[in-house]
Coordinates of C-alpha atoms and ligand atoms in Angstrom, one line a residue:
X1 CA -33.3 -3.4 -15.6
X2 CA -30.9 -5.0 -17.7
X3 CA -30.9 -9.1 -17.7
X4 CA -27.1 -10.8 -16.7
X5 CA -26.0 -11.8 -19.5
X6 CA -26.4 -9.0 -21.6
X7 CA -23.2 -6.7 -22.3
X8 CA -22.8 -4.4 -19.6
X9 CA -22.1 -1.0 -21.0
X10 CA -19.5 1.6 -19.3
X11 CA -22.4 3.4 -17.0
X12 CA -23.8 0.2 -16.0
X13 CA -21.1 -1.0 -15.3
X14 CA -20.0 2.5 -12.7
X15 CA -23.6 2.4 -11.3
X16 CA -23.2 -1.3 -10.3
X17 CA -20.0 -1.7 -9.3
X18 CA -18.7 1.5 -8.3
X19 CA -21.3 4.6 -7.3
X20 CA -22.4 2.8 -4.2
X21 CA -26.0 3.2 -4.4
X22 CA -25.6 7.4 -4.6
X23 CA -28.5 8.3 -6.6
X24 CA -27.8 10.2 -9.6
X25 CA -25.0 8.6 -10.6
X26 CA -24.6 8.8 -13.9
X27 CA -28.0 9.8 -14.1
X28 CA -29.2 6.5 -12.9
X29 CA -31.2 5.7 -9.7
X30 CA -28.4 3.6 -7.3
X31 CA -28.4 -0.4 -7.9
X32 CA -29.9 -2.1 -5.1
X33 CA -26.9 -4.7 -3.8
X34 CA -24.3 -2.1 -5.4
X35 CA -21.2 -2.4 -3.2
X36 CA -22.2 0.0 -0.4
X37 CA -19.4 1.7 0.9
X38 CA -18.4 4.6 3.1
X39 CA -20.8 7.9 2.9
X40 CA -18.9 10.6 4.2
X41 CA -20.3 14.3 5.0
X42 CA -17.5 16.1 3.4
X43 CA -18.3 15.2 0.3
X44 CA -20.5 17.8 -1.1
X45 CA -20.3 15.5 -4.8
X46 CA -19.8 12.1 -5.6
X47 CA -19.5 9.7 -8.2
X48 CA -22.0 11.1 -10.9
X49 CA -20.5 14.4 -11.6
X50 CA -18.1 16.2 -14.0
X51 CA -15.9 16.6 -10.7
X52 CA -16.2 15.6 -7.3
X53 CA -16.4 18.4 -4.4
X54 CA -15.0 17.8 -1.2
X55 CA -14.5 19.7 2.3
X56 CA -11.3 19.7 3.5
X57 CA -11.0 19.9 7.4
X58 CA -10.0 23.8 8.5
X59 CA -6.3 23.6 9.6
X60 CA -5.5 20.2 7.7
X61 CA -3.2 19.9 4.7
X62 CA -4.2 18.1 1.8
X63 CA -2.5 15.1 0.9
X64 CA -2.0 13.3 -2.2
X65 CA -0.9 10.7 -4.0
X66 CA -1.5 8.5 -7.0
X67 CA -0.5 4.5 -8.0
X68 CA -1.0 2.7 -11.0
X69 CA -0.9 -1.4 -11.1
X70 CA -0.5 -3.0 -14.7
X71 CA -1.4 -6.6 -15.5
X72 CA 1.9 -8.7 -15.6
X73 CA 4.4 -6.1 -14.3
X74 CA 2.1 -5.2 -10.5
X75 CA 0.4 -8.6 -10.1
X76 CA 0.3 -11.9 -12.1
X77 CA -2.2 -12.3 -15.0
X78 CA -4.8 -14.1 -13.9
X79 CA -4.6 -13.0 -10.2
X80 CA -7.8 -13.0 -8.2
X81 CA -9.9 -9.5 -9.1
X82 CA -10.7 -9.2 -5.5
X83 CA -7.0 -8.9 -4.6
X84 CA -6.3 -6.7 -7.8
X85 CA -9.5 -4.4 -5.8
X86 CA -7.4 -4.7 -2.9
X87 CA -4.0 -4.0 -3.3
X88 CA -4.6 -1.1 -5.8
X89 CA -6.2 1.0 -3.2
X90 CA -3.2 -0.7 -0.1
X91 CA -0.8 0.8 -2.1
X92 CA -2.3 4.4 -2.0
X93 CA -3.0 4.2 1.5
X94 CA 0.8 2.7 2.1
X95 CA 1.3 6.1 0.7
X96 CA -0.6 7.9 2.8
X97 CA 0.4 5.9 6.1
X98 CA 3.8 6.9 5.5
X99 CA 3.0 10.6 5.2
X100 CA 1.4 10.1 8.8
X101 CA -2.0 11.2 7.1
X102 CA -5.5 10.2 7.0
X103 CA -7.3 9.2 4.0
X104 CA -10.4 10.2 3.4
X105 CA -11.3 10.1 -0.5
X106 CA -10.5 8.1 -3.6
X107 CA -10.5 8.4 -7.4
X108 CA -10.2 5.4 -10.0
X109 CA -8.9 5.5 -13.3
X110 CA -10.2 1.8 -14.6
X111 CA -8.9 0.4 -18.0
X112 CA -10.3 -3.1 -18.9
X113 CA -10.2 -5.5 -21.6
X114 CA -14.2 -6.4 -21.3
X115 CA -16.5 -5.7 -18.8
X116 CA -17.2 -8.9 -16.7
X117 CA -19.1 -9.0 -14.5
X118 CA -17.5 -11.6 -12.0
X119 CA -14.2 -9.9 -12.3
X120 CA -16.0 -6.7 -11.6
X121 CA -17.8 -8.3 -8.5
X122 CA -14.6 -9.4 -7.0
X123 CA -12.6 -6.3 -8.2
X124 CA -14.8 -3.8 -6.7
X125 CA -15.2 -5.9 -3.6
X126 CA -11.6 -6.1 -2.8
X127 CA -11.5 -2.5 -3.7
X128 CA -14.6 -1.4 -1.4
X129 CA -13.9 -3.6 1.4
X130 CA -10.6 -1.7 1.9
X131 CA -12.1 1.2 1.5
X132 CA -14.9 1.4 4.2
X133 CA -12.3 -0.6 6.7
X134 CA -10.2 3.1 6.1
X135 CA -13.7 5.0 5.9
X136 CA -12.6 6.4 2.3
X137 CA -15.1 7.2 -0.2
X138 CA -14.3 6.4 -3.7
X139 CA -15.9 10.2 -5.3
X140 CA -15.1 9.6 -9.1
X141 CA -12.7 8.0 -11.9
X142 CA -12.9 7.5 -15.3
X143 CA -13.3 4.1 -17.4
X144 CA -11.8 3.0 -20.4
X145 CA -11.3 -0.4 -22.7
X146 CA -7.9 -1.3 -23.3
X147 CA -5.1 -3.5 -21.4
X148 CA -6.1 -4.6 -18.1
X149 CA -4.5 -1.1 -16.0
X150 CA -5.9 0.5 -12.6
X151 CA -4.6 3.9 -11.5
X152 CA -6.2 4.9 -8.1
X153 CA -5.3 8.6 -6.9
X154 CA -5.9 8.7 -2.9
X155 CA -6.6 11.9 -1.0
X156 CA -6.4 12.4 2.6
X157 CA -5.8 15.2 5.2
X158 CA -3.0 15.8 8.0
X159 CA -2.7 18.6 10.9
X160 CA -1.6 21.2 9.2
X161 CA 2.5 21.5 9.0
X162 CA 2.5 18.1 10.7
X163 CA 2.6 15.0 8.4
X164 CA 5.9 12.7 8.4
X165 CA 8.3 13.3 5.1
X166 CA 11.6 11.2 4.0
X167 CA 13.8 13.9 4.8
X168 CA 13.3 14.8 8.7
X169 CA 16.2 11.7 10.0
X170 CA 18.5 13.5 12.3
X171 CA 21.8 11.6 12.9
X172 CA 21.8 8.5 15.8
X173 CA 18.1 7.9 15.0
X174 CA 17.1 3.9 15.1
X175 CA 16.3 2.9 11.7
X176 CA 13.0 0.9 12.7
X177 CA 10.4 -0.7 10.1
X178 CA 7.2 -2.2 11.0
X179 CA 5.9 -6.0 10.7
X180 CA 8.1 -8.5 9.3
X181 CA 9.9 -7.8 6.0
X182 CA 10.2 -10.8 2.8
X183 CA 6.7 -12.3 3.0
X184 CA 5.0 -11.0 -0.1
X185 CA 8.3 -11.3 -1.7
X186 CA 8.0 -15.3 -0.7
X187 CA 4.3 -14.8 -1.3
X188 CA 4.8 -14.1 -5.1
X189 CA 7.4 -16.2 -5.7
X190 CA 5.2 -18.6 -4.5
X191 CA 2.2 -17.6 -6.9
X192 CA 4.6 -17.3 -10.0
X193 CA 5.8 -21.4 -9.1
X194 CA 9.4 -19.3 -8.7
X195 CA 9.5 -20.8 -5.6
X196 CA 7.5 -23.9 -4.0
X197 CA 6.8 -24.5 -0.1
X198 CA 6.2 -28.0 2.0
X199 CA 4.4 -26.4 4.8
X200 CA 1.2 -25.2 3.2
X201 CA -0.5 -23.0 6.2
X202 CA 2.9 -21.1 6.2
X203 CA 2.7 -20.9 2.1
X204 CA -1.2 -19.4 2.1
X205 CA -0.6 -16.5 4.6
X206 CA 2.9 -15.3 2.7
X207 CA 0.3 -15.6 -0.8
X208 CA -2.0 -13.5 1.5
X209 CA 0.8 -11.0 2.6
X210 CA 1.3 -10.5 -1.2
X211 CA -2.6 -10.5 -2.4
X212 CA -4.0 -8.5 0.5
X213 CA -1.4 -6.1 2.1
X214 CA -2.6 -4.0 4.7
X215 CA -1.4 -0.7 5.0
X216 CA -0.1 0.9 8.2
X217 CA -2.7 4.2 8.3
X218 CA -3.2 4.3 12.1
X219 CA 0.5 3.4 12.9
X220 CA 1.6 5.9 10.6
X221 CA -0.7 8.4 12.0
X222 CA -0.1 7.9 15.7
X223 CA 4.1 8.2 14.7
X224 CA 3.6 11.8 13.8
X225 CA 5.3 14.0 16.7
X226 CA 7.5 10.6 17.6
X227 CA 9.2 9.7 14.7
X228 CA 11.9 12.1 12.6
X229 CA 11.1 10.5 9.4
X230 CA 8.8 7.7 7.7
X231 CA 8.5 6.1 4.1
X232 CA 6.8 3.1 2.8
X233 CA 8.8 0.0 1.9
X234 CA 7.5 -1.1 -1.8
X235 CA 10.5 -1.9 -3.6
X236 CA 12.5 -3.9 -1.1
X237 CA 14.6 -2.4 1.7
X238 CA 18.1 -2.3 -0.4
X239 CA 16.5 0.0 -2.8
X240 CA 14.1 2.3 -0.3
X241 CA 16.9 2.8 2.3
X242 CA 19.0 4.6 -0.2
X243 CA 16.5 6.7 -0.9
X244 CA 15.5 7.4 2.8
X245 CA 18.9 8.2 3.5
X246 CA 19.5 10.2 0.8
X247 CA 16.7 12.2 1.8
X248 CA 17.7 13.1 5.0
X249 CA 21.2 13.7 3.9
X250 CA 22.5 10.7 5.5
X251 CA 24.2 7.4 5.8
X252 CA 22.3 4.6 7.1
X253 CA 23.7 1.3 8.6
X254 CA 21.5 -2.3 8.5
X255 CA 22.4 -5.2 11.1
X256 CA 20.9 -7.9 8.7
X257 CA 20.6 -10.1 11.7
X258 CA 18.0 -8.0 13.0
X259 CA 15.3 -7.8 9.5
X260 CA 12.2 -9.1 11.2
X261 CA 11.2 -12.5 9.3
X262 CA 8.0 -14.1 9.9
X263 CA 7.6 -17.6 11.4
X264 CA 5.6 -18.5 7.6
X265 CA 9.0 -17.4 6.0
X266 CA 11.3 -18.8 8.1
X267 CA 9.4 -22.0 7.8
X268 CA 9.5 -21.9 4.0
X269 CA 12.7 -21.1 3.3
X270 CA 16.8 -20.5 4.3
X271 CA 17.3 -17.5 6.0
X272 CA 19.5 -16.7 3.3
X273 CA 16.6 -16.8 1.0
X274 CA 14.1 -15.0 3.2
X275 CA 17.0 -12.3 4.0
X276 CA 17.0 -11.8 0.0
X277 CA 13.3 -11.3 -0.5
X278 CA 13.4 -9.2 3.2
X279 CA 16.0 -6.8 0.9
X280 CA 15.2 -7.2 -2.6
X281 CA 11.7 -8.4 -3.0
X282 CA 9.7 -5.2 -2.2
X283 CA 5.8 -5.2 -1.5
X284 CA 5.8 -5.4 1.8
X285 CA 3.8 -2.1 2.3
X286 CA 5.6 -1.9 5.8
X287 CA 6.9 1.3 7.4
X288 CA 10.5 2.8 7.4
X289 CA 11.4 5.0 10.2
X290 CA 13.7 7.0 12.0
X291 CA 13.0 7.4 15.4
X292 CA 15.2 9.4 17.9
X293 CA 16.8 6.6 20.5
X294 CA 14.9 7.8 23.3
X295 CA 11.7 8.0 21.7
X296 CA 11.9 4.4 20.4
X297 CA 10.2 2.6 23.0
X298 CA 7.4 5.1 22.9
X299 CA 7.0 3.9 19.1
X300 CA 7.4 0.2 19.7
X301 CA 4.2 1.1 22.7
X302 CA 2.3 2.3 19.6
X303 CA 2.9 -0.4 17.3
X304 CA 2.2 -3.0 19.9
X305 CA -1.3 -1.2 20.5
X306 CA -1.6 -2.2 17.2
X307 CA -0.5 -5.5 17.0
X308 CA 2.2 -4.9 15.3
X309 CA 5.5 -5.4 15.9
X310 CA 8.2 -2.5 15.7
X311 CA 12.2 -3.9 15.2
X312 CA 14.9 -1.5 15.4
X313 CA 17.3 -2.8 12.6
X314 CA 20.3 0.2 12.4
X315 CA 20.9 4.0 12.6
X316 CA 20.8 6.9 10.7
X317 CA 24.8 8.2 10.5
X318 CA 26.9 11.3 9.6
X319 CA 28.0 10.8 6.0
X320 CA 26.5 8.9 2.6
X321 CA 25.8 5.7 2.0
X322 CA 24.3 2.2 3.0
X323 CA 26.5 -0.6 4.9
X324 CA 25.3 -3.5 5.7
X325 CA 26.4 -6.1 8.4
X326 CA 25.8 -9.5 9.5
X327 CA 27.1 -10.9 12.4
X328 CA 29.5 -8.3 12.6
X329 CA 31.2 -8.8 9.0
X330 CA 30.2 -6.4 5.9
X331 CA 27.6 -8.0 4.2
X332 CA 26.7 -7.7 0.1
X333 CA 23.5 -6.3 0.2
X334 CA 21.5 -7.6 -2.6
X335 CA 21.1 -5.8 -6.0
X336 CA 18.5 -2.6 -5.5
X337 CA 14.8 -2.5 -5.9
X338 CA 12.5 -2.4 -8.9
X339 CA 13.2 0.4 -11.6
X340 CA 10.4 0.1 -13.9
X341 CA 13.2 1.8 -16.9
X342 CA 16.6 -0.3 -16.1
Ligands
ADP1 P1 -16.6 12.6 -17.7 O1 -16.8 12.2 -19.1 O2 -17.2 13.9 -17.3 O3 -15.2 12.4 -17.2 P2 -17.6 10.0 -17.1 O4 -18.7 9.9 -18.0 O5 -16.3 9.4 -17.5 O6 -17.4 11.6 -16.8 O7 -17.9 9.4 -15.7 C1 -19.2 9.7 -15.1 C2 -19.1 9.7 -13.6 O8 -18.7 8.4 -13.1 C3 -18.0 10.7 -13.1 O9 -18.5 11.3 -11.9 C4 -16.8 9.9 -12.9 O10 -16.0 10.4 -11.8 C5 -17.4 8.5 -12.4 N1 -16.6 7.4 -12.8 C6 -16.2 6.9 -14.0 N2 -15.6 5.8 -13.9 C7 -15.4 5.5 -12.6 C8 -14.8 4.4 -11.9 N3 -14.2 3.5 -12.4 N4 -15.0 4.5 -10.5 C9 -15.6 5.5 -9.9 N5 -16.2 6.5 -10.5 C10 -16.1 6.5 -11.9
MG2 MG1 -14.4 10.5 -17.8

């Protein structure tokens, strides 16, 4: 057994944080008080492996996807490990929610200045936490030195021919999104000292909505069958809708009266502001979705189930095209989303 304060070398450092007590890992017996998550049949091999091998459900697609978070561009330097854990797995499962589909596996791709082992602990906490709340099993990854950089690739499995895509809008669907929109927006601003806030309660839990998202998986699984079409709001709603629309071969129109804003933001800020972060801000992790008219309140049942809510903000139209309106006058939607290349 190693002592604490010695170096902790790149298969220590799996065994202890990462491999969850499997045995073999890396050749090593498990760590007692590893982070113990999730232990799923299906998968034949773990962490320890050249490869992991896993059982996918007869009549199930596959579904993947893959998100990477860099230091300074994703999340503050600096930012708590345990929400950097967190919100690098939320974002795959954001992924995965939207695709109506059920994760199942994980795969992290780690690159680290030094191996520390308090931002480890809280890392792989956040990380593992979020994990055995979705019953994923992280199965492998790889682990490198270099700037701070976590790619995690997400697997998960959908009724076959059934998972929700972009593209299925039809026109005179509600546009609907779950939640409230702006609050991680706020939430970093407020982190960053962009933006400060009297009421404190109402500052911590839009910090929260941006250092702990929680992804809509069982939302997004219960919409399939209901809803025409579904993405994941990441990038603000004036640069996802386009896409969405696009998709679908649509236009879309956006009553900006009707973006659902939290009581924290509202309580923090002019609803001018909040409005801006609702459309610009992006990292919500919410749901978009087109829902046939008369299928909507069937969909707000579900959400509610959930404790969620579910706000019908337009409609999916003939033609190309966003427009925006408040209060029954265009409105100048704020300038699109993130584009990591612009
Ligand atoms: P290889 O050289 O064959 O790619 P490695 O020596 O990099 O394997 O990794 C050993 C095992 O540990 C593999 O099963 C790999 O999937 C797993 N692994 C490496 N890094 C991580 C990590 N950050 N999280 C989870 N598993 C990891
Ligand atoms: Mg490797």
């Amino acid at each position: 057994m190693q002592g604490d304060q010695e170096p902790l070398g790149e298969f220590d450092l799996i065994d202890r944080y990462f491999a969850s007590g499997r045995p073999g890992a890396s050749g090593a017996p498990g760590t007692p008080g590893a982070q113990v998550a999730n232990r799923r049949t299906d998968v034949i091999l773990g962490i320890g492996d050249d490869a992991a091998l896993l059982r996918c459900l007869e009549g199930s697609d596959l579904v993947a996807a893959v998100d990477t978070l860099v230091a300074g561009r994703h999340f503050p330097e600096g930012s708590a490990p345990r929400s950097i854990g967190h919100r690098s797995l939320a974002v795959n499962l954001s992924d995965l929610a939207a695709m109506g589909a059920t994760p199942a596996w994980a795969t992290l791709a780690l690159t680290l200045p030094s191996a520390e082992r308090s931002w480890l602990e809280g890392f792989s906490a956040g990380f593992m936490e979020l994990a055995a709340a979705h019953g994923v099993e992280l199965v492998g990854g790889d682990t490198t030195a270099g700037p701070l950089t976590i790619s995690v690739q997400i697997l998960g499995q959908v009724e076959r021919g059934s998972a929700l895509r972009r593209g299925g809008a039809q026109p005179g669907d509600v546009l609907a999104v779950t939640g409230t929109l702006g609050d991680a927006g706020a939430g970093l601003a407020l982190v960053t000292g962009q933006a400060t806030a009297e009421d404190r309660v109402a500052a911590a839990e839009l910090i929260e909505r941006f250092e702990y998202p929680m992804p809509r998986v069982q939302f997004g699984s219960s919409a399939r069958g209901i809803a025409s079409a579904a993405m994941d709001l990441s990038d603000g709603l004036a640069g996802d809708l386009p896409k969405f629309a696009r998709a679908s071969g649509l236009a879309a129109h956006v009553d900006v009266g009707r973006l659902p804003l939290s009581g924290a933001l509202r309580s923090s800020a002019t609803v001018a502001q909040a409005r801006e972060w609702a459309l610009a801000a992006g990292d919500d992790y919410e749901l978009l979705v087109a829902v046939p008219a008369q299928r909507f309140d069937e969909l707000a049942a579900v959400a509610s189930r959930l404790n969620l809510t579910f706000t019908a903000i337009g409609d999916l139209r003939r033609g190309t095209g966003i427009t925006w309106a408040l209060d029954g006058q265009p409105f100048a939607a704020p300038a699109r989303g993130y584009d990591h290349f612009r």
